[in-house]
């Protein structure tokens, strides 16, 4: 199975389970999203709906964008998910989640439905 298919299956699962309640995804998506916007500009977000400190702006210390990162952003937009990394108190800078001898990156994310 390829990575694009994984994101399509995840989108289908989100659609299915969102009917039962709130959505929270967490884990290693192997996605590098830089500071790409994870919502459409017309999304109406109330900070009271999701307890985030920066409802519209997301920070990331990792500026690299890869194919999986673009797929994750597309998933967020189509499923109305928001990346909490770089927005939530305790990680307002979007700190690196993977630190290795050859570099650091943000590949582990927490996402929630707005």
Tab-separated table of C-alpha atoms in Angstrom:
chain	number	residue	atom	x	y	z
A	1	UNK	CA	0.000	0.000	0.000
A	2	UNK	CA	1.354	3.441	-0.868
A	3	UNK	CA	1.308	6.514	1.342
A	4	UNK	CA	-1.312	8.310	-0.775
A	5	UNK	CA	-3.687	5.387	-0.252
A	6	UNK	CA	-3.043	5.571	3.492
A	7	UNK	CA	-4.255	9.177	3.592
A	8	UNK	CA	-7.349	8.291	1.525
A	9	UNK	CA	-8.192	5.459	3.924
A	10	UNK	CA	-7.622	7.746	6.901
A	11	UNK	CA	-9.966	10.344	5.388
A	12	UNK	CA	-12.640	7.666	4.964
A	13	UNK	CA	-12.215	6.552	8.570
A	14	UNK	CA	-12.470	10.144	9.806
A	15	UNK	CA	-15.707	10.616	7.863
A	16	UNK	CA	-17.116	7.397	9.294
A	17	UNK	CA	-16.165	7.987	12.928
A	18	UNK	CA	-16.924	11.704	13.003
A	19	UNK	CA	-20.599	10.772	13.028
A	20	UNK	CA	-20.064	9.178	16.454
A	21	UNK	CA	-18.323	12.114	18.131
A	22	UNK	CA	-15.146	14.114	18.303
A	23	UNK	CA	-12.006	13.251	16.381
A	24	UNK	CA	-8.478	13.249	17.796
A	25	UNK	CA	-5.547	11.823	15.858
A	26	UNK	CA	-2.037	11.585	17.235
A	27	UNK	CA	1.083	9.909	15.982
A	28	UNK	CA	3.924	9.795	13.506
A	29	UNK	CA	2.544	10.787	10.104
A	30	UNK	CA	6.033	11.011	8.541
A	31	UNK	CA	4.772	14.342	7.224
A	32	UNK	CA	6.690	17.591	7.172
A	33	UNK	CA	4.246	20.461	6.768
A	34	UNK	CA	6.421	23.516	7.421
A	35	UNK	CA	4.085	26.435	8.100
A	36	UNK	CA	1.494	25.456	5.482
A	37	UNK	CA	-2.025	26.567	6.341
A	38	UNK	CA	-4.160	23.621	7.455
A	39	UNK	CA	-7.567	25.210	6.844
A	40	UNK	CA	-9.447	27.151	4.218
A	41	UNK	CA	-9.553	30.874	4.801
A	42	UNK	CA	-13.363	30.889	5.136
A	43	UNK	CA	-13.396	28.332	7.985
A	44	UNK	CA	-15.144	29.938	10.929
A	45	UNK	CA	-13.198	28.897	14.016
A	46	UNK	CA	-14.092	29.893	17.499
A	47	UNK	CA	-11.295	29.556	20.044
A	48	UNK	CA	-13.974	28.180	22.364
A	49	UNK	CA	-14.637	25.205	20.069
A	50	UNK	CA	-11.049	24.022	20.289
A	51	UNK	CA	-8.930	25.087	23.225
A	52	UNK	CA	-6.076	26.403	21.135
A	53	UNK	CA	-4.093	29.549	21.782
A	54	UNK	CA	-3.558	30.482	18.140
A	55	UNK	CA	-6.709	29.505	16.236
A	56	UNK	CA	-5.554	30.619	12.793
A	57	UNK	CA	-1.770	30.798	12.868
A	58	UNK	CA	0.421	27.756	13.338
A	59	UNK	CA	4.158	27.855	13.971
A	60	UNK	CA	6.741	25.213	13.125
A	61	UNK	CA	10.473	25.159	13.718
A	62	UNK	CA	10.695	22.689	10.815
A	63	UNK	CA	10.318	24.629	7.556
A	64	UNK	CA	10.622	21.585	5.268
A	65	UNK	CA	7.572	20.416	3.309
A	66	UNK	CA	7.387	16.912	1.845
A	67	UNK	CA	4.773	14.991	-0.149
A	68	UNK	CA	3.248	13.451	2.981
A	69	UNK	CA	3.126	16.947	4.518
A	70	UNK	CA	1.045	18.224	1.609
A	71	UNK	CA	-1.198	15.153	1.904
A	72	UNK	CA	-1.657	15.769	5.627
A	73	UNK	CA	-2.579	19.406	4.963
A	74	UNK	CA	-5.080	18.289	2.295
A	75	UNK	CA	-6.541	15.823	4.813
A	76	UNK	CA	-6.859	18.581	7.427
A	77	UNK	CA	-8.616	20.907	4.991
A	78	UNK	CA	-11.009	18.301	3.616
A	79	UNK	CA	-11.827	16.808	7.036
A	80	UNK	CA	-11.864	20.120	8.961
A	81	UNK	CA	-9.023	18.998	11.209
A	82	UNK	CA	-6.537	21.365	12.785
A	83	UNK	CA	-2.941	20.607	13.681
A	84	UNK	CA	-2.414	21.441	17.345
A	85	UNK	CA	1.393	21.463	17.058
A	86	UNK	CA	2.540	25.064	17.060
A	87	UNK	CA	-0.772	26.378	18.374
A	88	UNK	CA	-1.338	24.836	21.753
A	89	UNK	CA	0.021	26.108	25.040
A	90	UNK	CA	3.178	24.093	25.695
A	91	UNK	CA	4.128	23.983	22.012
A	92	UNK	CA	3.489	27.471	20.665
A	93	UNK	CA	6.716	27.324	18.624
A	94	UNK	CA	6.033	24.021	16.869
A	95	UNK	CA	9.009	22.254	18.389
A	96	UNK	CA	10.698	19.349	16.636
A	97	UNK	CA	9.242	15.968	17.496
A	98	UNK	CA	11.981	13.854	15.907
A	99	UNK	CA	15.571	14.519	16.898
A	100	UNK	CA	18.304	12.372	15.325
A	101	UNK	CA	22.050	12.629	14.881
A	102	UNK	CA	21.573	13.855	11.302
A	103	UNK	CA	18.851	16.465	11.968
A	104	UNK	CA	15.558	17.353	13.568
A	105	UNK	CA	12.019	17.544	12.197
A	106	UNK	CA	8.338	17.734	13.017
A	107	UNK	CA	6.707	14.484	11.889
A	108	UNK	CA	4.588	13.637	14.933
A	109	UNK	CA	1.300	15.499	15.120
A	110	UNK	CA	-1.842	15.900	17.147
A	111	UNK	CA	-4.915	16.752	15.059
A	112	UNK	CA	-8.470	17.478	16.128
A	113	UNK	CA	-11.759	18.348	14.474
A	114	UNK	CA	-12.860	21.936	14.831
